[in-house]
């Protein structure tokens, strides 16, 4: 783990850390791949109070980047797995939703109820004063 990277996990940190590093190594070309140093603070969010704090942070910043993480690239059959939000350079959050579909991730952390999470994000998403920058949102 880079000294410049701080990752916050709500529980079972080592399991979540291992899964994330395995996924990153696979994407980079295998176990021996050298991963680039990452600057910033990235958090795995586990409770609705933190979601409310992130919504307020994004509204203060007046910009939010977001990505919908889905179970496949197949549009209408894809399930929502999570939502990634960035409220500034090097400051991002992952809000898990559908990870009960994945046994390896389910053991690492719990998921939000999809409807409850959407309701909590609604004030941010409907705020015309906040610029929304989306990635992978057409699914």
Tab-separated table of C-alpha atoms in Angstrom:
chain	number	residue	atom	x	y	z
A	1	UNK	CA	0.000	0.000	0.000
A	2	UNK	CA	1.376	3.386	-0.977
A	3	UNK	CA	1.944	5.875	1.812
A	4	UNK	CA	0.006	8.364	-0.300
A	5	UNK	CA	-3.057	6.123	-0.463
A	6	UNK	CA	-5.431	5.981	2.473
A	7	UNK	CA	-8.299	3.566	2.125
A	8	UNK	CA	-10.980	3.395	4.798
A	9	UNK	CA	-12.914	0.167	5.249
A	10	UNK	CA	-15.813	-0.199	7.640
A	11	UNK	CA	-15.049	-3.806	8.616
A	12	UNK	CA	-12.958	-6.779	7.579
A	13	UNK	CA	-10.378	-4.440	6.094
A	14	UNK	CA	-7.873	-7.098	5.094
A	15	UNK	CA	-10.432	-9.080	3.060
A	16	UNK	CA	-11.620	-5.969	1.207
A	17	UNK	CA	-8.042	-4.770	0.650
A	18	UNK	CA	-7.009	-8.170	-0.764
A	19	UNK	CA	-9.988	-8.292	-3.128
A	20	UNK	CA	-9.347	-4.778	-4.415
A	21	UNK	CA	-5.624	-5.435	-4.949
A	22	UNK	CA	-6.345	-8.761	-6.699
A	23	UNK	CA	-8.797	-7.023	-9.043
A	24	UNK	CA	-6.334	-4.190	-9.739
A	25	UNK	CA	-3.505	-6.656	-10.436
A	26	UNK	CA	-5.723	-8.663	-12.790
A	27	UNK	CA	-6.698	-5.526	-14.684
A	28	UNK	CA	-3.033	-4.476	-14.871
A	29	UNK	CA	-1.903	-7.796	-16.314
A	30	UNK	CA	-1.469	-10.383	-13.563
A	31	UNK	CA	0.022	-10.933	-10.129
A	32	UNK	CA	3.457	-9.572	-11.050
A	33	UNK	CA	2.072	-6.320	-12.469
A	34	UNK	CA	3.423	-3.140	-10.953
A	35	UNK	CA	0.527	-0.964	-9.903
A	36	UNK	CA	0.948	2.799	-10.184
A	37	UNK	CA	1.105	4.875	-7.024
A	38	UNK	CA	-2.276	6.367	-6.275
A	39	UNK	CA	-2.610	9.724	-4.564
A	40	UNK	CA	-5.688	10.462	-2.519
A	41	UNK	CA	-8.253	9.216	-0.069
A	42	UNK	CA	-10.716	6.544	-1.150
A	43	UNK	CA	-13.425	5.206	1.145
A	44	UNK	CA	-15.755	2.242	1.123
A	45	UNK	CA	-18.980	3.600	2.594
A	46	UNK	CA	-20.995	1.435	4.962
A	47	UNK	CA	-23.728	3.584	6.536
A	48	UNK	CA	-26.381	6.094	5.531
A	49	UNK	CA	-24.965	8.811	7.804
A	50	UNK	CA	-21.781	8.774	5.721
A	51	UNK	CA	-23.872	8.913	2.520
A	52	UNK	CA	-25.633	12.037	3.855
A	53	UNK	CA	-22.245	13.607	4.656
A	54	UNK	CA	-20.975	12.846	1.124
A	55	UNK	CA	-24.125	14.355	-0.421
A	56	UNK	CA	-23.562	17.568	1.544
A	57	UNK	CA	-19.857	17.597	0.616
A	58	UNK	CA	-20.694	17.247	-3.085
A	59	UNK	CA	-23.310	19.993	-2.863
A	60	UNK	CA	-20.756	22.333	-1.226
A	61	UNK	CA	-18.214	21.545	-3.953
A	62	UNK	CA	-20.926	22.053	-6.632
A	63	UNK	CA	-19.542	19.166	-8.677
A	64	UNK	CA	-19.606	15.389	-8.379
A	65	UNK	CA	-18.166	12.666	-10.566
A	66	UNK	CA	-19.989	9.365	-10.550
A	67	UNK	CA	-19.846	5.908	-12.064
A	68	UNK	CA	-22.444	3.179	-12.004
A	69	UNK	CA	-20.781	-0.172	-11.351
A	70	UNK	CA	-22.850	-2.960	-12.901
A	71	UNK	CA	-22.818	-6.748	-12.952
A	72	UNK	CA	-22.304	-6.795	-16.738
A	73	UNK	CA	-21.977	-4.553	-19.767
A	74	UNK	CA	-25.231	-5.977	-21.181
A	75	UNK	CA	-27.441	-2.927	-20.679
A	76	UNK	CA	-30.919	-3.974	-19.615
A	77	UNK	CA	-29.832	-7.234	-17.980
A	78	UNK	CA	-27.085	-5.570	-15.902
A	79	UNK	CA	-27.687	-5.244	-12.183
A	80	UNK	CA	-26.451	-2.298	-10.162
A	81	UNK	CA	-23.479	-3.386	-8.028
A	82	UNK	CA	-22.487	0.003	-6.664
A	83	UNK	CA	-22.027	3.706	-7.181
A	84	UNK	CA	-18.660	5.456	-7.133
A	85	UNK	CA	-18.691	9.149	-6.258
A	86	UNK	CA	-15.825	11.648	-6.469
A	87	UNK	CA	-16.192	14.986	-4.722
A	88	UNK	CA	-12.758	16.350	-5.534
A	89	UNK	CA	-9.332	15.443	-6.854
A	90	UNK	CA	-8.143	12.375	-4.954
A	91	UNK	CA	-11.327	12.136	-2.864
A	92	UNK	CA	-13.746	9.372	-3.793
A	93	UNK	CA	-16.240	6.972	-2.263
A	94	UNK	CA	-17.684	3.593	-3.199
A	95	UNK	CA	-21.252	2.795	-2.199
A	96	UNK	CA	-21.897	-0.962	-2.633
A	97	UNK	CA	-25.403	-2.019	-3.661
A	98	UNK	CA	-25.639	-5.434	-5.315
A	99	UNK	CA	-22.679	-7.279	-3.874
A	100	UNK	CA	-24.828	-10.032	-2.417
A	101	UNK	CA	-24.611	-11.373	-5.986
A	102	UNK	CA	-20.872	-11.963	-5.473
A	103	UNK	CA	-19.864	-14.358	-2.683
A	104	UNK	CA	-16.271	-13.068	-2.494
A	105	UNK	CA	-17.339	-9.448	-2.066
A	106	UNK	CA	-20.291	-10.292	0.189
A	107	UNK	CA	-17.893	-11.651	2.817
A	108	UNK	CA	-15.892	-8.392	2.714
A	109	UNK	CA	-18.666	-5.866	3.243
A	110	UNK	CA	-22.412	-5.377	3.266
A	111	UNK	CA	-24.446	-3.637	0.593
A	112	UNK	CA	-26.943	-0.795	0.759
A	113	UNK	CA	-30.572	-1.283	-0.146
A	114	UNK	CA	-30.812	0.095	-3.702
A	115	UNK	CA	-34.021	2.096	-3.211
A	116	UNK	CA	-32.859	3.522	0.123
A	117	UNK	CA	-29.553	4.601	-1.421
A	118	UNK	CA	-31.222	6.225	-4.434
A	119	UNK	CA	-33.536	8.128	-2.069
A	120	UNK	CA	-30.525	9.356	-0.058
A	121	UNK	CA	-28.746	10.512	-3.236
A	122	UNK	CA	-31.834	12.202	-4.683
A	123	UNK	CA	-31.128	15.688	-3.221
A	124	UNK	CA	-27.686	15.639	-4.860
A	125	UNK	CA	-28.857	14.252	-8.187
A	126	UNK	CA	-31.752	16.717	-8.419
A	127	UNK	CA	-29.695	19.755	-7.375
A	128	UNK	CA	-29.357	21.900	-10.518
A	129	UNK	CA	-26.488	23.834	-8.893
A	130	UNK	CA	-24.286	20.715	-8.827
A	131	UNK	CA	-22.455	19.716	-12.004
A	132	UNK	CA	-22.696	15.932	-12.493
A	133	UNK	CA	-19.890	14.267	-14.446
A	134	UNK	CA	-20.783	10.691	-15.293
A	135	UNK	CA	-18.780	7.698	-16.418
A	136	UNK	CA	-20.349	4.431	-17.590
A	137	UNK	CA	-23.861	5.767	-17.027
A	138	UNK	CA	-25.554	4.710	-20.241
A	139	UNK	CA	-26.139	1.155	-19.038
